[in-house]
Amino acid sequence: MKWIDIPPVWLLLALVLTWWIAALQPMAWAVGGPVTELLGGLLVGGGIVLILLAAAELRKQRTTIIPHMEADRLVTSGIFKRSRNPIYLGDTLVLAGLALRWDAPIALVLVPLFIFTITQRFIVPEENRLRVKFRAEFARYCQKTRRWV
């Protein structure tokens, strides 16, 4: 069952809820228009770019992208210089962007819930494993690079 407890499953669940909210919400709550569509598209695109940059850097460094596995090395290069969790940040941008693109601004309330869930279920345990394995190197990285942005 651990294989199903991965961030893409949580993102998919949040996206299904967002789509459901968009389908059921009263039209009075809709704010659609070209501005929200553009902003939503930019967020989705930016999120996908972050995810791809992070995945490419992890592959280049030959370490795992799977959250429950132990990292072979501490990746602090590329996009990881800007955020310790660019994939999760990308997931969050995709969620927020699709809420806007689907004209479901009320679904934006799911964004902080998604951030909280990802932080507690994945980021904190990952950081604990990295802290134990890479000690001083990870501590320096945490001082220089923020968890999200």
Coordinates of N, CA and C in Angstrom, one line a residue:
M1 N 0.8 -1.2 0.0 CA 0.0 0.0 0.0 C 0.9 1.3 0.0
K2 N 2.1 1.1 0.4 CA 3.0 2.3 0.5 C 3.2 2.9 -0.9
W3 N 3.2 2.1 -2.0 CA 3.4 2.6 -3.3 C 2.3 3.6 -3.7
I4 N 1.1 3.5 -3.1 CA 0.1 4.4 -3.5 C 0.2 5.7 -2.7
D5 N 0.9 5.7 -1.6 CA 1.1 6.9 -0.8 C 2.3 7.7 -1.4
I6 N 2.0 8.3 -2.5 CA 3.1 9.1 -3.2 C 2.4 10.5 -3.6
P7 N 3.2 11.5 -3.7 CA 2.7 12.9 -4.0 C 1.8 13.0 -5.2
P8 N 2.1 12.3 -6.3 CA 1.2 12.4 -7.5 C -0.2 11.9 -7.2
V9 N -0.4 11.0 -6.3 CA -1.7 10.5 -5.9 C -2.4 11.6 -5.1
W10 N -1.7 12.2 -4.2 CA -2.3 13.3 -3.5 C -2.7 14.5 -4.4
L11 N -1.8 14.8 -5.4 CA -2.1 15.9 -6.3 C -3.3 15.5 -7.1
L12 N -3.4 14.2 -7.6 CA -4.5 13.8 -8.4 C -5.8 13.9 -7.6
L13 N -5.8 13.5 -6.3 CA -6.9 13.7 -5.4 C -7.4 15.1 -5.3
A14 N -6.4 16.0 -5.1 CA -6.7 17.4 -5.0 C -7.3 18.0 -6.3
L15 N -6.7 17.5 -7.4 CA -7.2 17.9 -8.7 C -8.7 17.4 -9.0
V16 N -8.9 16.2 -8.6 CA -10.3 15.7 -8.8 C -11.3 16.5 -7.9
L17 N -10.9 16.8 -6.7 CA -11.7 17.7 -5.8 C -11.9 19.1 -6.4
T18 N -10.9 19.6 -7.0 CA -10.9 20.9 -7.7 C -11.9 20.9 -8.8
W19 N -11.8 19.9 -9.7 CA -12.7 19.7 -10.8 C -14.1 19.5 -10.4
W20 N -14.3 18.8 -9.3 CA -15.6 18.5 -8.8 C -16.2 19.8 -8.3
I21 N -15.5 20.6 -7.6 CA -15.9 21.9 -7.1 C -16.3 22.8 -8.3
A22 N -15.4 22.8 -9.3 CA -15.7 23.6 -10.5 C -17.1 23.2 -11.1
A23 N -17.3 21.9 -11.1 CA -18.5 21.4 -11.8 C -19.8 21.7 -11.0
L24 N -19.7 21.8 -9.6 CA -20.8 21.9 -8.8 C -21.1 23.4 -8.2
Q25 N -20.1 24.2 -8.4 CA -20.2 25.5 -7.7 C -21.2 26.4 -8.4
P26 N -21.9 27.2 -7.7 CA -22.8 28.1 -8.3 C -22.1 29.1 -9.2
M27 N -22.7 29.5 -10.3 CA -22.0 30.4 -11.3 C -21.7 31.8 -10.6
A28 N -22.4 32.1 -9.6 CA -22.2 33.4 -8.9 C -20.8 33.5 -8.3
W29 N -20.2 32.3 -8.1 CA -18.8 32.3 -7.5 C -17.8 32.3 -8.5
A30 N -18.1 32.1 -9.8 CA -17.2 32.1 -10.9 C -16.6 33.5 -11.1
V31 N -15.3 33.6 -11.5 CA -14.7 34.8 -11.7 C -14.0 34.8 -13.1
G32 N -14.3 33.8 -13.9 CA -13.6 33.6 -15.2 C -13.3 34.8 -16.0
G33 N -12.5 34.6 -17.0 CA -12.1 35.7 -17.8 C -10.7 35.4 -18.3
P34 N -10.3 36.3 -19.2 CA -9.0 36.1 -19.8 C -7.8 36.2 -18.8
V35 N -8.0 37.1 -17.8 CA -6.9 37.3 -16.8 C -6.7 36.0 -16.0
T36 N -7.8 35.4 -15.5 CA -7.7 34.2 -14.6 C -7.2 33.0 -15.5
E37 N -7.7 33.0 -16.7 CA -7.2 31.9 -17.6 C -5.7 32.0 -17.9
L38 N -5.3 33.2 -18.1 CA -3.8 33.5 -18.4 C -3.0 33.1 -17.1
L39 N -3.5 33.7 -16.0 CA -2.7 33.4 -14.7 C -2.7 31.9 -14.4
G40 N -3.9 31.2 -14.6 CA -3.9 29.8 -14.4 C -3.0 29.1 -15.3
G41 N -3.0 29.4 -16.6 CA -2.1 28.8 -17.5 C -0.6 29.0 -17.2
L42 N -0.3 30.2 -16.7 CA 1.1 30.5 -16.3 C 1.5 29.7 -15.1
L43 N 0.6 29.5 -14.2 CA 0.9 28.7 -13.0 C 1.1 27.3 -13.3
V44 N 0.2 26.7 -14.2 CA 0.3 25.3 -14.6 C 1.6 25.1 -15.4
G45 N 1.9 26.0 -16.3 CA 3.1 25.9 -17.1 C 4.4 26.0 -16.2
G46 N 4.4 27.0 -15.3 CA 5.5 27.2 -14.4 C 5.7 26.0 -13.5
G47 N 4.6 25.4 -13.0 CA 4.7 24.2 -12.2 C 5.3 23.0 -13.0
I48 N 4.9 22.8 -14.2 CA 5.4 21.7 -15.0 C 6.9 21.9 -15.3
V49 N 7.3 23.2 -15.5 CA 8.7 23.5 -15.8 C 9.5 23.1 -14.5
L50 N 9.0 23.5 -13.4 CA 9.7 23.2 -12.1 C 9.9 21.7 -11.9
I51 N 8.8 21.0 -12.1 CA 8.8 19.5 -12.0 C 9.9 18.9 -12.9
L52 N 9.8 19.3 -14.2 CA 10.8 18.8 -15.2 C 12.2 19.1 -14.9
L53 N 12.5 20.4 -14.4 CA 13.8 20.8 -14.1 C 14.3 20.0 -12.9
A54 N 13.5 19.8 -11.9 CA 13.9 19.0 -10.7 C 14.1 17.5 -11.1
A55 N 13.2 17.0 -11.9 CA 13.4 15.6 -12.3 C 14.7 15.4 -13.1
A56 N 15.0 16.3 -14.0 CA 16.2 16.2 -14.8 C 17.4 16.3 -13.9
E57 N 17.4 17.2 -12.9 CA 18.5 17.3 -12.0 C 18.7 16.1 -11.1
L58 N 17.7 15.5 -10.6 CA 17.8 14.3 -9.8 C 18.3 13.2 -10.7
R59 N 17.9 13.1 -11.9 CA 18.4 12.1 -12.8 C 19.9 12.3 -13.1
K60 N 20.2 13.5 -13.4 CA 21.6 13.9 -13.6 C 22.5 13.5 -12.5
Q61 N 22.0 13.7 -11.3 CA 22.8 13.4 -10.0 C 22.6 11.9 -9.7
R62 N 21.9 11.1 -10.4 CA 21.6 9.7 -10.2 C 21.2 9.4 -8.8
T63 N 20.1 10.0 -8.4 CA 19.5 9.7 -7.1 C 18.0 9.6 -7.4
T64 N 17.3 9.1 -6.4 CA 15.9 8.7 -6.5 C 15.0 10.0 -6.5
I65 N 13.9 9.8 -7.3 CA 12.8 10.8 -7.2 C 11.7 10.4 -6.3
I66 N 11.7 9.1 -5.9 CA 10.6 8.5 -5.1 C 10.8 8.9 -3.7
P67 N 9.8 9.5 -3.1 CA 9.9 10.1 -1.7 C 10.2 9.1 -0.6
H68 N 9.7 7.9 -0.7 CA 9.9 6.9 0.4 C 11.3 6.2 0.3
M69 N 12.1 6.5 -0.7 CA 13.4 5.8 -0.9 C 14.5 6.7 -0.3
E70 N 15.6 6.1 0.1 CA 16.7 6.8 0.6 C 17.5 7.4 -0.6
A71 N 17.8 8.7 -0.5 CA 18.6 9.4 -1.5 C 20.1 8.9 -1.5
D72 N 20.6 8.8 -2.7 CA 22.0 8.4 -2.8 C 23.0 9.6 -2.6
R73 N 22.5 10.7 -2.9 CA 23.3 12.0 -2.7 C 22.3 13.1 -2.4
L74 N 22.9 14.1 -1.8 CA 22.2 15.4 -1.5 C 22.3 16.3 -2.7
V75 N 21.2 16.6 -3.4 CA 21.2 17.4 -4.6 C 20.9 18.9 -4.2
T76 N 21.9 19.7 -4.4 CA 21.8 21.1 -4.1 C 22.1 22.0 -5.3
S77 N 22.1 21.4 -6.5 CA 22.4 22.1 -7.7 C 21.2 22.3 -8.5
G78 N 21.3 23.1 -9.6 CA 20.2 23.3 -10.5 C 19.1 24.0 -9.8
I79 N 17.9 23.6 -10.0 CA 16.7 24.3 -9.4 C 16.7 24.1 -7.9
F80 N 17.4 23.1 -7.4 CA 17.5 22.8 -6.0 C 18.3 23.9 -5.2
K81 N 18.9 24.8 -6.0 CA 19.6 26.0 -5.3 C 18.5 27.0 -4.9
R82 N 17.4 27.0 -5.5 CA 16.3 27.9 -5.2 C 15.2 27.4 -4.3
S83 N 15.0 26.1 -4.3 CA 14.0 25.5 -3.4 C 14.4 24.1 -3.1
R84 N 14.2 23.7 -1.8 CA 14.5 22.3 -1.4 C 13.5 21.4 -1.9
N85 N 12.4 21.9 -2.4 CA 11.3 21.0 -2.8 C 10.6 21.5 -4.1
P86 N 11.4 21.6 -5.2 CA 10.8 22.2 -6.4 C 9.7 21.4 -7.0
I87 N 9.7 20.1 -6.8 CA 8.7 19.2 -7.4 C 7.3 19.5 -6.6
Y88 N 7.4 19.6 -5.3 CA 6.2 19.8 -4.5 C 5.7 21.2 -4.8
L89 N 6.6 22.2 -5.0 CA 6.2 23.5 -5.4 C 5.5 23.5 -6.7
G90 N 6.1 22.8 -7.7 CA 5.5 22.6 -9.0 C 4.1 22.0 -8.9
D91 N 3.9 21.0 -8.1 CA 2.6 20.4 -7.9 C 1.6 21.4 -7.4
T92 N 2.1 22.2 -6.4 CA 1.2 23.2 -5.9 C 0.8 24.3 -6.9
L93 N 1.7 24.7 -7.7 CA 1.4 25.6 -8.8 C 0.4 25.1 -9.8
V94 N 0.6 23.8 -10.1 CA -0.3 23.1 -11.0 C -1.7 23.1 -10.4
L95 N -1.8 22.8 -9.2 CA -3.1 22.7 -8.5 C -3.8 24.1 -8.5
A96 N -3.1 25.2 -8.1 CA -3.6 26.5 -8.1 C -4.0 27.0 -9.5
G97 N -3.1 26.7 -10.4 CA -3.4 27.1 -11.8 C -4.6 26.4 -12.4
L98 N -4.8 25.2 -12.1 CA -6.0 24.5 -12.7 C -7.3 24.9 -12.0
A99 N -7.2 25.3 -10.7 CA -8.3 25.9 -10.0 C -8.8 27.2 -10.7
L100 N -7.8 27.9 -11.1 CA -8.1 29.2 -11.9 C -8.6 28.9 -13.3
R101 N -7.9 28.0 -14.0 CA -8.3 27.6 -15.4 C -9.7 27.0 -15.4
W102 N -10.1 26.2 -14.4 CA -11.4 25.6 -14.4 C -12.4 26.5 -13.7
D103 N -12.0 27.8 -13.5 CA -12.9 28.8 -12.9 C -13.6 28.3 -11.6
A104 N -12.7 27.8 -10.7 CA -13.1 27.4 -9.4 C -12.3 28.0 -8.3
P105 N -12.4 29.4 -8.2 CA -11.5 30.1 -7.2 C -11.8 29.6 -5.8
I106 N -13.0 29.1 -5.5 CA -13.2 28.6 -4.1 C -12.4 27.4 -3.8
A107 N -12.0 26.7 -4.9 CA -11.1 25.5 -4.7 C -9.7 25.8 -4.3
L108 N -9.4 27.1 -4.4 CA -8.0 27.5 -4.0 C -7.8 27.3 -2.5
V109 N -8.9 27.1 -1.8 CA -8.7 26.7 -0.3 C -8.0 25.3 -0.2
L110 N -8.0 24.5 -1.3 CA -7.3 23.2 -1.2 C -5.8 23.4 -1.3
V111 N -5.3 24.5 -1.8 CA -3.9 24.7 -1.9 C -3.2 24.7 -0.6
P112 N -3.6 25.5 0.4 CA -2.9 25.3 1.7 C -3.1 24.0 2.4
L113 N -4.2 23.3 2.1 CA -4.4 21.9 2.6 C -3.5 21.0 2.0
F114 N -3.3 21.1 0.7 CA -2.3 20.3 -0.1 C -0.9 20.5 0.5
I115 N -0.5 21.8 0.7 CA 0.8 22.1 1.2 C 1.0 21.5 2.5
F116 N 0.0 21.6 3.4 CA 0.1 21.0 4.7 C 0.3 19.5 4.7
T117 N -0.5 18.9 3.8 CA -0.5 17.4 3.7 C 0.9 17.0 3.1
I118 N 1.3 17.6 2.1 CA 2.6 17.2 1.5 C 3.8 17.5 2.5
T119 N 3.7 18.6 3.2 CA 4.7 18.8 4.2 C 4.8 17.8 5.2
Q120 N 3.6 17.4 5.8 CA 3.6 16.4 6.9 C 3.9 15.0 6.4
R121 N 3.3 14.6 5.3 CA 3.5 13.2 4.8 C 4.8 12.9 4.1
F122 N 5.4 14.0 3.5 CA 6.6 13.7 2.7 C 7.8 14.6 3.0
I123 N 7.6 15.9 3.1 CA 8.8 16.7 3.3 C 9.4 16.5 4.6
V124 N 8.7 16.5 5.7 CA 9.3 16.3 7.0 C 10.0 15.0 7.1
P125 N 9.4 13.8 6.7 CA 10.1 12.6 6.8 C 11.4 12.6 5.8
E126 N 11.2 13.1 4.6 CA 12.4 13.2 3.7 C 13.5 14.0 4.4
E127 N 13.2 15.1 4.9 CA 14.2 16.0 5.5 C 14.9 15.3 6.7
N128 N 14.1 14.5 7.5 CA 14.7 13.8 8.6 C 15.7 12.7 8.1
R129 N 15.3 12.0 7.0 CA 16.3 11.1 6.5 C 17.5 11.7 6.0
L130 N 17.4 12.9 5.3 CA 18.5 13.6 4.8 C 19.4 14.2 5.9
R131 N 18.7 14.6 6.9 CA 19.4 15.2 8.1 C 20.3 14.1 8.8
V132 N 19.8 12.9 8.8 CA 20.6 11.8 9.4 C 21.7 11.4 8.5
K133 N 21.4 11.3 7.2 CA 22.4 10.8 6.3 C 23.5 11.8 6.0
F134 N 23.1 13.1 5.8 CA 24.1 14.0 5.3 C 24.5 15.1 6.4
R135 N 24.0 15.0 7.5 CA 24.3 15.8 8.7 C 24.7 17.3 8.4
A136 N 25.9 17.6 8.5 CA 26.4 19.0 8.4 C 26.1 19.6 7.0
E137 N 26.2 18.8 6.0 CA 26.0 19.2 4.6 C 24.5 19.6 4.4
F138 N 23.6 18.8 5.0 CA 22.2 19.1 4.9 C 21.9 20.4 5.7
A139 N 22.5 20.5 6.9 CA 22.3 21.7 7.7 C 22.7 22.9 7.0
R140 N 23.8 22.9 6.3 CA 24.2 24.1 5.5 C 23.3 24.4 4.4
Y141 N 22.8 23.3 3.7 CA 21.8 23.5 2.7 C 20.6 24.1 3.2
C142 N 20.1 23.7 4.3 CA 18.8 24.3 4.9 C 19.0 25.7 5.2
Q143 N 20.2 26.1 5.6 CA 20.5 27.5 6.0 C 20.5 28.4 4.7
K144 N 20.9 27.8 3.6 CA 21.0 28.6 2.4 C 19.8 28.5 1.5
T145 N 19.0 27.5 1.6 CA 17.9 27.3 0.7 C 16.6 27.0 1.5
R146 N 15.6 27.8 1.1 CA 14.3 27.6 1.8 C 13.6 26.4 1.4
R147 N 12.7 25.9 2.3 CA 11.9 24.7 2.0 C 11.0 24.8 0.7
W148 N 10.3 25.9 0.6 CA 9.4 26.0 -0.6 C 10.0 27.0 -1.6
V149 N 10.0 28.3 -1.2 CA 10.5 29.3 -2.2 C 11.5 30.2 -1.5

